Amino acid sequence: MTASNHYVAIATYTAKPEAADRVAERLPYLAEESRKEEGNISYTVARDLERPNVFTIVEVYRDAEAFTAHRESAHFLSIGKMQIIPMLESREVVGYEGDGVIG
């Protein structure tokens, strides 16, 4: 990864239908704490308008090491792993690198 590129993670969380509103209640807490991380540039959560149990999270970090630190953070372990992930049917996280400009 070059010095000007960031690490971008795009996560798709599909909640169990009966748990979707509880996931929606907890995600803002995870986002708020994640935005405080030293290596975090942005952390955005969106709920699918047609499938309300599907959430997309777009995370931008200084580099891959900052993303690794996020996944090992106390708030990710307590809110993400212990509270949110057990309420999911599926979870997909894809990593990218880039500087925000294509071309």
CSV table of C-alpha atoms in Angstrom, one decimal:
chain,number,residue,atom,x,y,z
A,1,MET,CA,0.0,0.0,0.0
A,2,THR,CA,1.4,3.4,-0.9
A,3,ALA,CA,1.7,6.2,1.6
A,4,SER,CA,-1.2,8.1,0.1
A,5,ASN,CA,-3.6,5.2,0.1
A,6,HIS,CA,-6.1,4.4,2.8
A,7,TYR,CA,-7.5,1.1,3.9
A,8,VAL,CA,-11.2,0.9,3.2
A,9,ALA,CA,-13.4,-1.9,4.6
A,10,ILE,CA,-17.0,-2.4,3.4
A,11,ALA,CA,-19.0,-4.6,5.6
A,12,THR,CA,-22.5,-6.0,4.9
A,13,TYR,CA,-24.4,-7.2,7.9
A,14,THR,CA,-27.6,-9.2,7.4
A,15,ALA,CA,-29.4,-9.3,10.7
A,16,LYS,CA,-31.8,-12.1,11.7
A,17,PRO,CA,-35.2,-10.5,10.8
A,18,GLU,CA,-36.4,-10.5,14.5
A,19,ALA,CA,-33.1,-8.8,15.6
A,20,ALA,CA,-32.8,-6.1,12.9
A,21,ASP,CA,-34.1,-3.2,15.1
A,22,ARG,CA,-31.8,-4.3,18.0
A,23,VAL,CA,-28.8,-4.3,15.6
A,24,ALA,CA,-29.9,-0.8,14.4
A,25,GLU,CA,-29.9,0.4,18.0
A,26,ARG,CA,-26.3,-0.9,18.7
A,27,LEU,CA,-24.5,0.1,15.5
A,28,PRO,CA,-24.4,3.8,16.3
A,29,TYR,CA,-22.6,3.0,19.5
A,30,LEU,CA,-20.0,1.0,17.6
A,31,ALA,CA,-19.7,3.8,15.0
A,32,GLU,CA,-19.2,6.5,17.7
A,33,GLU,CA,-16.4,4.6,19.5
A,34,SER,CA,-14.8,3.6,16.2
A,35,ARG,CA,-14.6,7.2,15.0
A,36,LYS,CA,-12.5,8.0,18.1
A,37,GLU,CA,-9.7,5.5,17.1
A,38,GLU,CA,-6.4,7.2,16.2
A,39,GLY,CA,-6.2,5.5,12.8
A,40,ASN,CA,-9.9,5.9,11.8
A,41,ILE,CA,-10.7,8.5,9.1
A,42,SER,CA,-14.4,7.8,8.8
A,43,TYR,CA,-17.1,5.2,9.8
A,44,THR,CA,-20.5,5.3,8.2
A,45,VAL,CA,-23.5,3.0,8.7
A,46,ALA,CA,-26.5,2.8,6.4
A,47,ARG,CA,-29.6,0.7,6.6
A,48,ASP,CA,-31.1,-0.8,3.3
A,49,LEU,CA,-34.4,0.9,2.5
A,50,GLU,CA,-35.9,-2.2,0.8
A,51,ARG,CA,-34.3,-4.9,3.1
A,52,PRO,CA,-34.4,-3.3,6.6
A,53,ASN,CA,-32.4,-6.2,8.1
A,54,VAL,CA,-29.4,-5.4,5.9
A,55,PHE,CA,-26.8,-2.8,7.0
A,56,THR,CA,-23.7,-1.5,5.1
A,57,ILE,CA,-20.8,-0.2,7.0
A,58,VAL,CA,-18.1,1.8,5.2
A,59,GLU,CA,-14.9,2.2,7.2
A,60,VAL,CA,-11.8,4.2,6.2
A,61,TYR,CA,-8.6,3.8,8.1
A,62,ARG,CA,-5.1,5.3,7.7
A,63,ASP,CA,-3.8,1.8,6.8
A,64,ALA,CA,-4.4,-1.9,7.2
A,65,GLU,CA,-2.7,-1.9,10.6
A,66,ALA,CA,-5.2,0.7,11.9
A,67,PHE,CA,-8.1,-1.6,10.7
A,68,THR,CA,-6.5,-4.5,12.6
A,69,ALA,CA,-6.2,-2.4,15.7
A,70,HIS,CA,-10.0,-1.6,15.3
A,71,ARG,CA,-10.9,-5.3,15.1
A,72,GLU,CA,-8.9,-5.9,18.3
A,73,SER,CA,-10.3,-2.9,20.2
A,74,ALA,CA,-12.3,-3.2,23.4
A,75,HIS,CA,-15.4,-1.6,21.9
A,76,PHE,CA,-15.4,-3.8,18.8
A,77,LEU,CA,-15.0,-6.9,21.0
A,78,SER,CA,-17.8,-5.9,23.4
A,79,ILE,CA,-20.3,-4.2,21.0
A,80,GLY,CA,-19.4,-5.9,17.7
A,81,LYS,CA,-18.4,-9.4,18.6
A,82,MET,CA,-20.5,-10.0,21.7
A,83,GLN,CA,-23.6,-8.0,21.0
A,84,ILE,CA,-24.1,-7.4,17.2
A,85,ILE,CA,-22.5,-10.4,15.5
A,86,PRO,CA,-24.6,-13.0,17.4
A,87,MET,CA,-27.7,-11.3,16.0
A,88,LEU,CA,-26.6,-11.7,12.4
A,89,GLU,CA,-27.6,-14.2,9.7
A,90,SER,CA,-24.4,-13.3,7.7
A,91,ARG,CA,-21.5,-10.9,7.7
A,92,GLU,CA,-19.2,-10.1,4.8
A,93,VAL,CA,-16.2,-7.7,5.1
A,94,VAL,CA,-14.2,-6.8,2.0
A,95,GLY,CA,-11.0,-4.7,2.2
A,96,TYR,CA,-9.8,-2.2,-0.4
A,97,GLU,CA,-7.0,0.3,-0.7
A,98,GLY,CA,-7.2,3.6,-2.4
A,99,ASP,CA,-6.9,7.4,-2.2
A,100,GLY,CA,-10.5,8.2,-3.1
A,101,VAL,CA,-9.6,9.0,-6.7
A,102,ILE,CA,-9.9,6.6,-9.6
A,103,GLY,CA,-8.4,7.5,-12.9
